[in-house]
Each structure stands twice: as structure tokens, then as C-alpha cells.
PDB file of C-alpha atoms in Angstrom:
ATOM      1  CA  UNK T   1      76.602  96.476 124.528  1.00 49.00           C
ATOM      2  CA  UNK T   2      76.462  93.938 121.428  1.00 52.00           C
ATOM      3  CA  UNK T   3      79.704  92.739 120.576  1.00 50.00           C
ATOM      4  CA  UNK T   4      79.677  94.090 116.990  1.00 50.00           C
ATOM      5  CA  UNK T   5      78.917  97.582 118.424  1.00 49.00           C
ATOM      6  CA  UNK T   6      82.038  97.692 120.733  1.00 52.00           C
ATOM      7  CA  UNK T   7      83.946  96.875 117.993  1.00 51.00           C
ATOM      8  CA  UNK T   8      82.559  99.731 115.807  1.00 53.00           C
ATOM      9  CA  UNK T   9      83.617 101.936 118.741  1.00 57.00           C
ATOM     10  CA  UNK T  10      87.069 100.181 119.682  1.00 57.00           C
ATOM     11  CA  UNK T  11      88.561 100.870 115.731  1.00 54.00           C
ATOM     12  CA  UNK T  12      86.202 104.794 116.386  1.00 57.00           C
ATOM     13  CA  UNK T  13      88.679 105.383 119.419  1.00 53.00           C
ATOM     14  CA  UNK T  14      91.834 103.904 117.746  1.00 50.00           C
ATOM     15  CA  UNK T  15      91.501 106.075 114.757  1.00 53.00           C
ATOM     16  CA  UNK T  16      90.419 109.301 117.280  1.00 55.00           C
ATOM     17  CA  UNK T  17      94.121 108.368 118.859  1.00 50.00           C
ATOM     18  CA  UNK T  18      95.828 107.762 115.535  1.00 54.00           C
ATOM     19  CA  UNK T  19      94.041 111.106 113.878  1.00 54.00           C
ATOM     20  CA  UNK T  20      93.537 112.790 116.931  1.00 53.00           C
ATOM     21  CA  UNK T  21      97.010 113.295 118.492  1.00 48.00           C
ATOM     22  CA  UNK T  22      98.584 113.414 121.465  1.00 44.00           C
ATOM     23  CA  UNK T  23      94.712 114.713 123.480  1.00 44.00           C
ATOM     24  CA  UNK T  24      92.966 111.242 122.784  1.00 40.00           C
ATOM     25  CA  UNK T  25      90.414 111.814 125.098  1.00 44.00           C
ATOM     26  CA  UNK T  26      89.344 114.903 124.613  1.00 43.00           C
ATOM     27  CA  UNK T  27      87.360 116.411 121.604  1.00 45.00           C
ATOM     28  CA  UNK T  28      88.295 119.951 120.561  1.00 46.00           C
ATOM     29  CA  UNK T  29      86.305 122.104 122.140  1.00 46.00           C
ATOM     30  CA  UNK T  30      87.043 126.290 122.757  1.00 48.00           C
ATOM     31  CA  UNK T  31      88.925 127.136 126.233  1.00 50.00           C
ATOM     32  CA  UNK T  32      85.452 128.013 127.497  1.00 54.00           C
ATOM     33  CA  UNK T  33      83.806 125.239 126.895  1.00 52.00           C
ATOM     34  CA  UNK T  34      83.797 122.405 128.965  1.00 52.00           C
ATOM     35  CA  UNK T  35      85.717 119.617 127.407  1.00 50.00           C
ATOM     36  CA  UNK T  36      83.970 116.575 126.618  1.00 49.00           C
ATOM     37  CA  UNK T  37      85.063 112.972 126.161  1.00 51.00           C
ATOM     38  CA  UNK T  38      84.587 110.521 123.153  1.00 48.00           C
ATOM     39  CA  UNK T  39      82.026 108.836 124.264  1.00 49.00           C
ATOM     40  CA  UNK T  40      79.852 111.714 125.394  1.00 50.00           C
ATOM     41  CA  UNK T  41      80.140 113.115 122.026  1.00 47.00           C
ATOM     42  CA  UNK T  42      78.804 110.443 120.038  1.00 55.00           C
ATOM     43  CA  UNK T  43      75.597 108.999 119.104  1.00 59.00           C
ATOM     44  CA  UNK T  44      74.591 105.946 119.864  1.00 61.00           C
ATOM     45  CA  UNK T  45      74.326 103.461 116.988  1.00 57.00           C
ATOM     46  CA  UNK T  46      70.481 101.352 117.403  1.00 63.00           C
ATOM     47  CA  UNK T  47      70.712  99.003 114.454  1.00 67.00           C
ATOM     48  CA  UNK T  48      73.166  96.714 113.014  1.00 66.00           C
ATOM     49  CA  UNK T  49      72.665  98.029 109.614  1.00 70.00           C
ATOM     50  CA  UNK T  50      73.686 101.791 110.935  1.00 74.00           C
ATOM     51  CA  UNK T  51      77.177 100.773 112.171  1.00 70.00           C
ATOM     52  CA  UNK T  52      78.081  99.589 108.310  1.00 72.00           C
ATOM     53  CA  UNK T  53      76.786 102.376 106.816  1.00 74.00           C
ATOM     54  CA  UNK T  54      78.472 104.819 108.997  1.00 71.00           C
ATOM     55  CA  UNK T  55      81.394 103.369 108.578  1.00 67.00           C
ATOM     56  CA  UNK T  56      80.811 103.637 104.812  1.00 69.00           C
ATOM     57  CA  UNK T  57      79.934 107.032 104.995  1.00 66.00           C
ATOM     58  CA  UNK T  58      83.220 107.944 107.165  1.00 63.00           C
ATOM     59  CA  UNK T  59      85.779 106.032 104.823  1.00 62.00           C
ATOM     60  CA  UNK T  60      84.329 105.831 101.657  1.00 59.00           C
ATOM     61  CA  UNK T  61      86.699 105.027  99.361  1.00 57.00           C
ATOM     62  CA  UNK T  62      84.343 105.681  96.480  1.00 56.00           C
ATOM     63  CA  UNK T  63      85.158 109.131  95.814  1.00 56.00           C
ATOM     64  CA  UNK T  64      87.753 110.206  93.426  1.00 60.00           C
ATOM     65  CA  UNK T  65      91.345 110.423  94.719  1.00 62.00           C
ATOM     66  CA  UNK T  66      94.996 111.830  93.347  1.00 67.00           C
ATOM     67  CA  UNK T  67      94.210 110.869  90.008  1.00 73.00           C
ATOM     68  CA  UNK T  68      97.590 112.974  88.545  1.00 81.00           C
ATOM     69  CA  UNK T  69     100.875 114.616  89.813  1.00 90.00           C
ATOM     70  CA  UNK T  70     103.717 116.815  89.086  1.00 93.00           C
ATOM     71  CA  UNK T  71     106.594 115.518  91.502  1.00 94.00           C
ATOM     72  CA  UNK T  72     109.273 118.160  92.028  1.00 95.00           C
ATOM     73  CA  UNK T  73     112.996 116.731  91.961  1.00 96.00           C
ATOM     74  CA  UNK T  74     114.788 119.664  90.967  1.00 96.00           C
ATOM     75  CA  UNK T  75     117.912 121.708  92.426  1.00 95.00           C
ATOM     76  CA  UNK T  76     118.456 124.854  91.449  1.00 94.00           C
ATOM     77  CA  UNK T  77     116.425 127.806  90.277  1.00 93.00           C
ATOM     78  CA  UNK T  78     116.566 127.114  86.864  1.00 93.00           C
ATOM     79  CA  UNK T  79     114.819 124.144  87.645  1.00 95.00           C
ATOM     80  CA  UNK T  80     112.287 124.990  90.380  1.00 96.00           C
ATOM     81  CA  UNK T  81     111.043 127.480  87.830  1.00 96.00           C
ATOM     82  CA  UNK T  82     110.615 125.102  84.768  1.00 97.00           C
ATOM     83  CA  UNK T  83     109.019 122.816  87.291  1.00 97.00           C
ATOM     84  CA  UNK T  84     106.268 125.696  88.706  1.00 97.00           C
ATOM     85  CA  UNK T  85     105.746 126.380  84.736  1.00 97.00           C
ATOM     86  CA  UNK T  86     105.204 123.093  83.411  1.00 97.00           C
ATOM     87  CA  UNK T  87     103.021 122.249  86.247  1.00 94.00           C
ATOM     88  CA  UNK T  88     100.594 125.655  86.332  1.00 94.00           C
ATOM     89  CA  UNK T  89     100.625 124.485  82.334  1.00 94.00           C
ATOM     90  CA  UNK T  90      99.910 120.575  82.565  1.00 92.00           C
ATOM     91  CA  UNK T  91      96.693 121.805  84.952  1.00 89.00           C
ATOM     92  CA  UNK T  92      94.892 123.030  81.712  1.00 90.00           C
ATOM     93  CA  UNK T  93      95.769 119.790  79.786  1.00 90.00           C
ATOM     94  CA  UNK T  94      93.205 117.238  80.641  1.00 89.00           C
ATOM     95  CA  UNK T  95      95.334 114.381  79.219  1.00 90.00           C
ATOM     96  CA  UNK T  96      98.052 115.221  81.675  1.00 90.00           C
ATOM     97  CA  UNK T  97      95.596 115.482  84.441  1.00 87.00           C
ATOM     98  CA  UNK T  98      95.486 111.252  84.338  1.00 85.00           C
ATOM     99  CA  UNK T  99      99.675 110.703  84.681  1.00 90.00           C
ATOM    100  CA  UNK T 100     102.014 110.908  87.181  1.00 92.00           C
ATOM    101  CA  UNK T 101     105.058 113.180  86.202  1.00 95.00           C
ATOM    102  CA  UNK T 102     108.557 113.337  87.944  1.00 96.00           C
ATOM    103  CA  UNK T 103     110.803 116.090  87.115  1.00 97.00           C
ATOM    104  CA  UNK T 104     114.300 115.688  87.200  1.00 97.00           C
ATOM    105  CA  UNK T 105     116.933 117.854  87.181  1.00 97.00           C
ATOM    106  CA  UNK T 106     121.083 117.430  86.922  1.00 96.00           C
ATOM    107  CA  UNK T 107     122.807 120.691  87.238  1.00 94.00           C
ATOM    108  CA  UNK T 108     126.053 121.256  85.340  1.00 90.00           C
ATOM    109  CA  UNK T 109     128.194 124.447  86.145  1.00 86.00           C
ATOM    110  CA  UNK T 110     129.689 124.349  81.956  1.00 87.00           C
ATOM    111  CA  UNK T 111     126.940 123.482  80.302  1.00 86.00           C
ATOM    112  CA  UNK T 112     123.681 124.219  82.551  1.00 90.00           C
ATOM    113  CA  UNK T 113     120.970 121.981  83.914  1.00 93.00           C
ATOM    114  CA  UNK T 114     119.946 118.949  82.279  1.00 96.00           C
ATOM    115  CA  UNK T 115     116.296 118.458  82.948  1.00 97.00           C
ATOM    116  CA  UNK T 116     113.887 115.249  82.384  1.00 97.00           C
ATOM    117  CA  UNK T 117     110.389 114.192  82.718  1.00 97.00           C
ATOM    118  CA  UNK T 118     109.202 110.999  83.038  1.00 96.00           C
ATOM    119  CA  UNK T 119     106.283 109.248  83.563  1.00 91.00           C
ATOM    120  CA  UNK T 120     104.858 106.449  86.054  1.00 81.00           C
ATOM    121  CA  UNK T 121     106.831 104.138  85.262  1.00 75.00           C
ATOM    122  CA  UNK T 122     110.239 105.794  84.995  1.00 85.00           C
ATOM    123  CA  UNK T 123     110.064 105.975  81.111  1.00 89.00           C
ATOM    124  CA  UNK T 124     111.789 108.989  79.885  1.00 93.00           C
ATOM    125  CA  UNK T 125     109.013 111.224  77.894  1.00 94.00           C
ATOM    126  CA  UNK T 126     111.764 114.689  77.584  1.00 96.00           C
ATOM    127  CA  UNK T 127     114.599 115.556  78.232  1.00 96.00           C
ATOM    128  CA  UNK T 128     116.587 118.860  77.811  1.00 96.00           C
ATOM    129  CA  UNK T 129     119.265 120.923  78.513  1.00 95.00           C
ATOM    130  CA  UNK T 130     118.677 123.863  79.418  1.00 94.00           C
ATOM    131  CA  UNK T 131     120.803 127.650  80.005  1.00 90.00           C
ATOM    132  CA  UNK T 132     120.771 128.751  83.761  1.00 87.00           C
ATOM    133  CA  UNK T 133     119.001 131.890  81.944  1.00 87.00           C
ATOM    134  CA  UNK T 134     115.629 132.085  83.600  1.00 88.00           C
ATOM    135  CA  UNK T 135     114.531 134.182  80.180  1.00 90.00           C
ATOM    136  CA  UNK T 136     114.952 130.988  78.046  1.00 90.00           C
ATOM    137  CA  UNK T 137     112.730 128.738  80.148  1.00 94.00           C
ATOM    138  CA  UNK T 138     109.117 129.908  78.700  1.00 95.00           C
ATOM    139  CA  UNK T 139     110.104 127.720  75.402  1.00 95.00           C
ATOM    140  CA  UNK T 140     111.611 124.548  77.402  1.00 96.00           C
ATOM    141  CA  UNK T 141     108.524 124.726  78.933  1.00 97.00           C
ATOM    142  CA  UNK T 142     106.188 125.097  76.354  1.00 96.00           C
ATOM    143  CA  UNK T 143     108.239 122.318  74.062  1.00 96.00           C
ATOM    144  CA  UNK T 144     107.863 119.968  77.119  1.00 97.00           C
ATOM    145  CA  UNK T 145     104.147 119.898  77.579  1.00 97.00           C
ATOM    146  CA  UNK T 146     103.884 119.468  74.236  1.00 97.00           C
ATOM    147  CA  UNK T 147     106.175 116.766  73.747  1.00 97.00           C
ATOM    148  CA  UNK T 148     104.884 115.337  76.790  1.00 96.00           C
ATOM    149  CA  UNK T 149     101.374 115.472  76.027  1.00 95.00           C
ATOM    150  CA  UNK T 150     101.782 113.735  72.222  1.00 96.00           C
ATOM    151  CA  UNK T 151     103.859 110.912  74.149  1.00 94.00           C
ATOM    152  CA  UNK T 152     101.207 110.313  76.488  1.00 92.00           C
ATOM    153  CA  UNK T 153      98.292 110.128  73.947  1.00 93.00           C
ATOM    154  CA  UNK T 154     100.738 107.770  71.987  1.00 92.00           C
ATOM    155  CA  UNK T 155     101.760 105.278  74.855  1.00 87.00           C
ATOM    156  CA  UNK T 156      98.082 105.127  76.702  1.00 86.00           C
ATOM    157  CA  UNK T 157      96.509 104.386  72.472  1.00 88.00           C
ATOM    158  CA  UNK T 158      99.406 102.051  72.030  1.00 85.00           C
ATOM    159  CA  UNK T 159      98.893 100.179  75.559  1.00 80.00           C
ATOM    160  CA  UNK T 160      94.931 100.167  74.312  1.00 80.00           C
ATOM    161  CA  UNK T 161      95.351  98.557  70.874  1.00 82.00           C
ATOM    162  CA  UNK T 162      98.130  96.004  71.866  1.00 78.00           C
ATOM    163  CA  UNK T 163      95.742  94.856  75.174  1.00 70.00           C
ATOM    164  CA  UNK T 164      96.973  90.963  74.873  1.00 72.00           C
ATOM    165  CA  UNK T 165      96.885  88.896  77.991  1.00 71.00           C
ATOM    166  CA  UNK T 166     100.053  86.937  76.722  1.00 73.00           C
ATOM    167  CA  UNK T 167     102.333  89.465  76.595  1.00 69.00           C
ATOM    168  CA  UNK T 168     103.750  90.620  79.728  1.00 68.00           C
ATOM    169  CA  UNK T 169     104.219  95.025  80.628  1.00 65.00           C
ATOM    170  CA  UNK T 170     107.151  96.878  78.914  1.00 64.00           C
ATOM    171  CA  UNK T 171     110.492  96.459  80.933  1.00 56.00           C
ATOM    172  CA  UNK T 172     113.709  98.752  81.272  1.00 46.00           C
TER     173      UNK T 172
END
């Protein structure tokens, strides 16, 4: 065996141990199957081209990943239940399908739950405070994608126009 190819199937082993768990060498097979080992079950690889371009095709990195999320960092009710909303409603905003959200929640027995969103880099884009009535939360939630979707179209045009290389990113 060609040095090159051993390696191929030295990192195919390590990440069949790291992915596999704790049966390494054994593939999963049904209980009335005989089990096979790793190396039974693969192919052997002929040319030095066909290593690279398996190994392309199993980690591609090409295809499109996480490109937006909704990040849950709520308490109580109140504010899993904004959070469920304003995420099932940011899914049918395209513009919000690009950011990464956090929602935040501080829960105050006097005067309810103060809840905020903000954006990838901890900027603040709403805040609120809202009634622990569950009935009042449709409009919070409503007001917030709103606000947050005119914020983001405003910061991501403003970050386009004032593109200079001398200026350094917006700190806190």
C-alpha cells in the first residue's frame, strides 16, 4: 500500500472512531447479519486522483451551512412563547434568514419580563417590556420583527455604503 493511500485510510478510521462511537470496528449491520469490519466494507481506492476527490465529496465544505439563527435565552413562559413566535415569524422574512438573533429575557415579579433581541454582534436591535399576560404577546411580537427587520436592512446598507478600509468595525 502507497503511502498516500494509508493515510487516506488512517484519518477514514479516525473519523469512523470519532463519528462512530464506542463500536469502532464494526459497521452497523442488523443482528442477523454478520458484522463486518472497516476495511471489508470499503472500496479500494486505484488512483491518486480518487483519494482527493473522495475526500472532497465526503467533506465538502461547499454546500451551504447555518446561514441564520434564533438563539433562545429566555426564562419563563412569557418568554419561551415570544421566543417560539418571533422565530416561526422571522422564518418567512428572508432578510432575517441572513442574521444571527439572541433573545434575552430578565424576568421581574412587579413589573414583568423585560425582553431583548440582539444581533451578532451583541448590538441591541429591541427591547421591551412586556406583561406576564400570554394574550398581549401577539403585538410584542409582531412590533419586534418589524423593528428588527427595518434595523437590519439599515445596519447591513449602512455597513455597505461606509465600506472604508481605514476605519476599523463599530465597538461597544
Amino acid at each position: 500500500m502507497q503511502p498516500q493511500y494509508a493515510l487516506v485510510a488512517g484519518c477514514v478510521l479516525l473519523l469512523s472512531l470519532i463519528w462512530g462511537g464506542s463500536r469502532p470496528a464494526q459497521a452497523q449491520v442488523a443482528p442477523d447479519e454478520p458484522a463486518m469490519t472497516i476495511e471489508e466494507s470499503e472500496e479500494t481506492i486505484e488512483t491518486p486522483g480518487q483519494a482527493e476527490e473522495e475526500l472532497e465529496r465526503q467533506f465538502s465544505l461547499q454546500e451551504p451551512g447555518i446561514s441564520g439563527l434564533v438563539i433562545d435565552r429566555t426564562v419563563t413562559m412569557t418568554g419561551r412563547t415570544f421566543y417560539r413566535q418571533f422565530s416561526q415569524l422571522s422564518l418567512e422574512r428572508p432578510v432575517l434568514n441572513n442574521v444571527v438573533l439572541t433573545v434575552h429575557e430578565r424576568p421581574s415579579a412587579r413589573w414583568g419580563s423585560q425582553v431583548w433581541i440582539t444581533r451578532d454582534n451583541n448590538r441591541v436591535v429591541y427591547q421591551a417590556t412586556m406583561s406576564p399576560r400570554l394574550s398581549d404577546i401577539d403585538g410584542y411580537v409582531q412590533a419586534a420583527v418589524e423593528q428588527v427587520e427595518n434595523l437590519v436592512i439599515r445596519q447591513t446598507l449602512t455597513e455597505a455604503l461606509a465600506d472604508d478600509p481605514d476605519l476599523a468595525d463599530e465597538e461597544l
